[in-house]
Amino acid sequence: MDPLSDILALLRPENYLSAGFDIGAPWAIQFPDQGQNIKTAAVVKGDCWISVEGVADPVHLQPGDCVLLPHGKAFLMASDLDVAPMQAGTTFKPSGFGTIKTLNGGGDCVVASSRFGLQGPQADLLLAMLPPLVVIRNRDESEALRHCIERTMTEMRKNDPGSKLVLQHLAHMMLIQVLRMYMNDDAKGVGWFFALADPQVSKAISAIHADPAQNWTVESLAKCSGMSRSAFAAKFKERVGESPMGYLTRWRMMLAGERLTSSREPISQISLSLGYESESAFSTAFKRVMGCPPRSYCKQGLPRPDVKMT
């Protein structure tokens, strides 16, 4: 798989709600803190404002615009920010998965949204690089995102057999498309996520992910990127925020942490498969990156290490 797919596979985003609302003006809905969840929302018809806790300025959304709320902050959506808000918890009960709720007679604004929980223990790997609110504007290159939104609404309205599974797949497609577009939009971002948009650095990251057990060196990774050793090392550090060898070690430890908690493989086997000739060398690297020895990591119920890879 490619690096973004690899990391999302570790984080295991699970879509447990896809729904929508069709609302008549004037309106305002206050959504509570979403906890450790990621939320996407797309304006299908009409326009509205969104105001997110901790974000200074409200944002006006037009048809086709999509937002990503990676940190689960409380937020307000409204036709006018001066309207007294309804509480989402009361307003949408007992709406279920795949439903479109009609409010105030509907007709003025239609919004489709999905909510994800991250099942993997290293959620900060992605979330630490994203702001509380990501806005993707509707534009010519948004065709793939528009298709997801339109198909989502069709599935919700028809509610054919199997629609829940189709909606879950569409929600994942929308999440990935928003991440792709944001990654390409923010040319100045630092971290592995933004570095994937760099043609040269992304080749080195892809090589690491394709064969993490390889005896990689700065020279061999520079060759993959078609750059000189010094130029590659400097550019990698600038775009990713750490050295190529530092990134290699961290990615190996992420893979190790996943296998330690999801399989019965012995530590010696895991260490060998990730390029370590001795279990002691692997354990030393694991403790440095993950904050505890491999055996403690298994026993302590997934501690939250400081491994943001920013």
Coordinates of C-alpha atoms in Angstrom, one line a residue:
M1 CA 0.0 0.0 0.0
D2 CA 1.0 3.7 -0.2
P3 CA 2.0 5.5 3.0
L4 CA -1.3 7.3 3.6
S5 CA -3.1 4.0 3.2
D6 CA -0.6 2.3 5.5
I7 CA -1.1 4.8 8.3
L8 CA -4.9 4.8 8.0
A9 CA -4.8 1.0 8.2
L10 CA -3.0 1.3 11.5
L11 CA -5.4 4.0 12.8
R12 CA -8.4 1.9 11.6
P13 CA -11.0 4.7 11.2
E14 CA -14.4 3.2 11.8
N15 CA -17.5 5.0 10.3
Y16 CA -20.3 4.6 12.9
L17 CA -22.6 7.3 11.7
S18 CA -23.6 8.7 8.4
A19 CA -26.7 10.9 8.3
G20 CA -28.0 14.2 7.0
F21 CA -30.4 17.0 7.6
D22 CA -32.7 19.1 5.4
I23 CA -33.6 22.3 7.2
G24 CA -35.6 25.5 6.7
A25 CA -34.3 29.0 7.7
P26 CA -33.7 30.5 10.1
W27 CA -31.8 27.8 12.0
A28 CA -28.8 27.0 14.2
I29 CA -27.7 23.7 15.7
Q30 CA -25.1 23.4 18.4
F31 CA -23.1 20.1 18.3
P32 CA -21.4 19.0 21.5
D33 CA -17.8 17.9 21.8
Q34 CA -17.3 14.8 19.6
G35 CA -14.7 13.2 21.9
Q36 CA -12.0 11.2 20.1
N37 CA -14.0 11.3 16.8
I38 CA -13.4 12.8 13.4
K39 CA -16.3 14.4 11.7
T40 CA -16.9 15.3 8.0
A41 CA -19.7 17.4 6.8
A42 CA -20.6 18.6 3.2
V43 CA -23.1 21.2 2.2
V44 CA -25.3 19.7 -0.5
K45 CA -27.7 22.5 -1.0
G46 CA -27.9 26.1 0.3
D47 CA -25.3 27.8 2.5
C48 CA -24.5 28.0 6.2
W49 CA -22.0 29.2 8.7
I50 CA -19.8 26.9 10.9
S51 CA -18.1 28.1 14.1
V52 CA -15.8 25.7 15.8
E53 CA -14.6 25.9 19.5
G54 CA -11.1 27.3 19.6
V55 CA -11.2 28.6 16.0
A56 CA -11.3 32.4 16.0
D57 CA -13.5 33.1 12.9
P58 CA -16.7 31.5 11.7
V59 CA -16.6 30.2 8.1
H60 CA -19.3 30.6 5.5
L61 CA -19.9 27.4 3.5
Q62 CA -21.4 27.2 0.0
P63 CA -22.8 24.2 -1.9
G64 CA -20.2 21.6 -2.5
D65 CA -17.9 22.8 0.3
C66 CA -16.8 20.1 2.8
V67 CA -15.3 20.4 6.3
L68 CA -13.2 18.1 8.4
L69 CA -13.3 18.3 12.2
P70 CA -10.3 16.1 13.2
H71 CA -10.2 17.0 16.9
G72 CA -13.8 16.5 17.9
K73 CA -14.3 20.1 19.1
A74 CA -17.8 21.4 19.8
F75 CA -19.2 23.4 16.9
L76 CA -22.2 25.4 15.7
M77 CA -23.8 25.3 12.2
A78 CA -26.3 28.0 11.4
S79 CA -28.1 30.0 8.7
D80 CA -27.3 33.0 10.8
L81 CA -25.0 33.1 13.8
D82 CA -27.4 35.3 15.7
V83 CA -30.1 32.6 15.8
A84 CA -30.7 30.8 19.1
P85 CA -29.3 27.3 18.6
M86 CA -31.1 24.0 19.0
Q87 CA -29.1 21.2 20.7
A88 CA -28.1 18.5 18.4
G89 CA -28.5 15.7 21.0
T90 CA -32.2 16.6 21.3
T91 CA -32.9 17.6 17.7
F92 CA -31.7 14.4 16.0
K93 CA -33.1 11.8 18.4
P94 CA -34.0 9.1 17.4
S95 CA -32.4 9.5 14.0
G96 CA -30.3 6.6 12.9
F97 CA -27.6 5.6 10.5
G98 CA -28.3 6.6 6.9
T99 CA -31.3 8.9 7.6
I100 CA -32.0 12.5 6.5
K101 CA -33.8 14.5 9.2
T102 CA -36.2 17.2 8.0
L103 CA -36.3 20.3 10.3
N104 CA -38.3 23.5 10.1
G105 CA -40.0 22.2 7.0
G106 CA -36.7 21.8 5.2
G107 CA -35.9 23.3 1.8
D108 CA -33.1 25.9 2.6
C109 CA -30.0 23.9 3.5
V110 CA -29.1 20.2 3.2
V111 CA -26.0 18.8 4.9
A112 CA -24.6 15.3 4.8
S113 CA -22.1 14.2 7.5
S114 CA -20.2 11.2 8.8
R115 CA -18.5 10.5 12.1
F116 CA -15.4 8.2 12.6
G117 CA -13.7 6.7 15.6
L118 CA -10.0 5.9 15.4
Q119 CA -9.5 2.4 16.6
G120 CA -5.7 2.3 16.4
P121 CA -3.6 3.4 19.4
Q122 CA -1.5 6.0 17.6
A123 CA -4.3 8.4 16.6
D124 CA -2.0 11.4 17.2
L125 CA 0.1 10.2 14.3
L126 CA -2.4 11.9 12.0
L127 CA -4.4 14.2 14.1
A128 CA -1.5 16.2 15.5
M129 CA -0.8 17.6 12.0
L130 CA -4.4 18.7 11.4
P131 CA -6.0 22.0 12.6
P132 CA -9.4 21.9 14.5
L133 CA -11.2 22.8 11.2
V134 CA -10.2 21.9 7.6
V135 CA -12.3 23.5 4.9
I136 CA -12.2 22.2 1.3
R137 CA -13.9 24.5 -1.1
N138 CA -15.9 23.3 -4.1
R139 CA -13.8 23.8 -7.2
D140 CA -13.0 22.2 -10.6
E141 CA -10.8 19.5 -9.2
S142 CA -13.4 18.5 -6.6
E143 CA -15.1 16.0 -8.9
A144 CA -14.2 12.9 -6.9
L145 CA -15.4 14.6 -3.7
R146 CA -18.7 15.8 -5.3
H147 CA -19.3 12.2 -6.5
C148 CA -19.0 10.9 -3.0
I149 CA -21.4 13.5 -1.7
E150 CA -24.0 13.0 -4.4
R151 CA -23.9 9.2 -4.1
T152 CA -24.2 9.5 -0.3
M153 CA -27.3 11.5 -0.6
T154 CA -28.7 9.1 -3.2
E155 CA -28.1 6.1 -0.8
M156 CA -29.7 8.0 2.1
R157 CA -32.8 8.9 0.1
K158 CA -33.3 5.4 -1.4
N159 CA -32.3 3.3 1.5
D160 CA -31.9 0.2 -0.7
P161 CA -30.7 -3.1 0.8
G162 CA -27.0 -2.9 1.6
S163 CA -27.1 0.9 1.9
K164 CA -25.4 1.0 5.3
L165 CA -22.3 -0.8 3.9
V166 CA -22.3 1.5 0.8
L167 CA -22.5 4.6 3.0
Q168 CA -19.7 3.4 5.2
H169 CA -17.5 2.9 2.1
L170 CA -18.5 6.3 0.7
A171 CA -17.7 7.9 4.1
H172 CA -14.2 6.5 4.0
M173 CA -13.8 7.7 0.4
M174 CA -14.9 11.2 1.4
L175 CA -12.5 11.2 4.3
I176 CA -9.5 10.2 2.2
Q177 CA -10.4 12.6 -0.6
V178 CA -10.6 15.5 1.9
L179 CA -7.2 14.5 3.3
R180 CA -5.7 14.3 -0.1
M181 CA -7.0 17.7 -1.1
Y182 CA -5.8 19.3 2.2
M183 CA -2.4 17.7 1.8
N184 CA -2.0 19.1 -1.7
D185 CA -3.3 22.5 -0.7
D186 CA -1.0 23.2 2.3
A187 CA 2.4 23.4 0.5
K188 CA 4.1 24.8 3.7
G189 CA 2.9 22.1 6.1
V190 CA 5.6 20.1 7.9
G191 CA 5.3 16.4 8.7
W192 CA 5.0 13.1 6.9
F193 CA 1.4 13.8 5.9
F194 CA 2.3 17.0 3.9
A195 CA 5.6 15.5 2.7
L196 CA 3.6 12.9 0.7
A197 CA 2.7 15.8 -1.7
D198 CA 6.4 16.3 -2.4
P199 CA 7.4 14.1 -5.5
Q200 CA 11.0 13.5 -4.2
V201 CA 10.5 13.0 -0.5
S202 CA 7.4 10.9 -1.0
K203 CA 9.5 8.4 -3.0
A204 CA 11.7 7.8 0.0
I205 CA 8.7 7.5 2.4
S206 CA 7.1 5.1 0.0
A207 CA 10.3 3.0 -0.2
I208 CA 10.4 2.8 3.6
H209 CA 6.8 1.7 3.8
A210 CA 7.2 -0.8 1.0
D211 CA 10.1 -2.6 2.8
P212 CA 10.6 -1.4 6.4
A213 CA 13.0 -4.2 7.2
Q214 CA 15.4 -3.1 4.4
N215 CA 18.8 -2.0 5.6
W216 CA 18.1 1.6 4.5
T217 CA 20.7 4.3 4.6
V218 CA 20.4 8.0 3.8
E219 CA 22.4 7.2 0.6
S220 CA 20.0 4.5 -0.5
L221 CA 16.9 6.6 0.2
A222 CA 18.5 9.6 -1.6
K223 CA 19.0 7.3 -4.6
C224 CA 15.3 6.4 -4.5
S225 CA 14.5 10.1 -4.6
G226 CA 16.9 10.9 -7.4
M227 CA 18.8 13.4 -5.2
S228 CA 22.3 13.8 -3.8
R229 CA 22.7 12.6 -0.2
S230 CA 23.2 16.1 1.3
A231 CA 20.3 17.7 -0.6
F232 CA 18.0 14.8 0.2
A233 CA 18.8 14.8 3.9
A234 CA 18.2 18.5 4.2
K235 CA 14.9 18.4 2.2
F236 CA 13.6 15.4 4.1
K237 CA 14.3 17.1 7.5
E238 CA 12.7 20.3 6.2
R239 CA 9.5 18.6 4.9
V240 CA 9.0 15.8 7.4
G241 CA 10.4 17.5 10.5
E242 CA 12.9 14.7 11.3
S243 CA 15.8 12.8 9.7
P244 CA 15.2 9.9 7.3
M245 CA 16.6 7.5 9.8
G246 CA 14.5 8.9 12.5
Y247 CA 11.4 8.4 10.4
L248 CA 12.4 4.9 9.5
T249 CA 12.8 4.0 13.2
R250 CA 9.5 5.5 14.2
W251 CA 7.6 3.7 11.4
R252 CA 9.1 0.4 12.4
M253 CA 8.0 1.0 16.0
M254 CA 4.5 1.9 14.9
L255 CA 4.3 -1.4 13.0
A256 CA 5.7 -3.2 16.0
G257 CA 3.3 -1.7 18.4
E258 CA 0.4 -2.8 16.2
R259 CA 1.6 -6.3 16.0
L260 CA 2.4 -6.5 19.7
T261 CA -1.2 -5.7 20.5
S262 CA -3.0 -7.6 17.7
S263 CA -1.1 -10.8 17.3
R264 CA 0.7 -13.5 19.3
E265 CA 4.0 -13.1 17.5
P266 CA 7.0 -13.3 19.8
I267 CA 9.1 -10.2 20.2
S268 CA 12.1 -11.9 18.6
Q269 CA 10.1 -12.6 15.4
I270 CA 8.7 -9.1 15.2
S271 CA 12.2 -7.5 15.7
L272 CA 13.8 -9.7 13.0
S273 CA 11.0 -9.0 10.5
L274 CA 11.5 -5.2 11.0
G275 CA 15.2 -5.3 10.3
Y276 CA 16.7 -5.8 13.8
E277 CA 19.3 -8.5 14.1
S278 CA 18.9 -8.7 17.9
E279 CA 15.9 -8.4 20.2
S280 CA 17.9 -6.2 22.6
A281 CA 18.6 -3.6 19.8
F282 CA 14.9 -3.6 18.9
S283 CA 13.8 -3.3 22.5
T284 CA 16.1 -0.3 23.0
A285 CA 14.7 1.4 20.0
F286 CA 11.1 0.6 20.9
K287 CA 11.5 2.0 24.4
R288 CA 13.1 5.2 23.1
V289 CA 10.3 5.8 20.6
M290 CA 7.2 4.3 22.4
G291 CA 8.1 5.2 26.0
C292 CA 8.2 1.7 27.4
P293 CA 9.7 -1.7 26.7
P294 CA 7.8 -4.0 24.2
R295 CA 6.6 -6.3 27.0
S296 CA 5.2 -3.5 29.0
Y297 CA 3.5 -2.1 26.0
C298 CA 1.6 -5.3 25.6
K299 CA 0.6 -5.5 29.3
Q300 CA -0.3 -1.9 30.0
G301 CA -3.2 -1.7 27.6
L302 CA -1.9 0.6 24.9
P303 CA -0.2 3.6 26.5
R304 CA -0.3 6.8 24.5
P305 CA 3.2 7.4 23.4
D306 CA 4.6 10.7 22.2
V307 CA 5.0 9.6 18.6
K308 CA 3.4 12.4 16.6
M309 CA 5.9 12.2 13.7
T310 CA 5.5 15.8 13.0

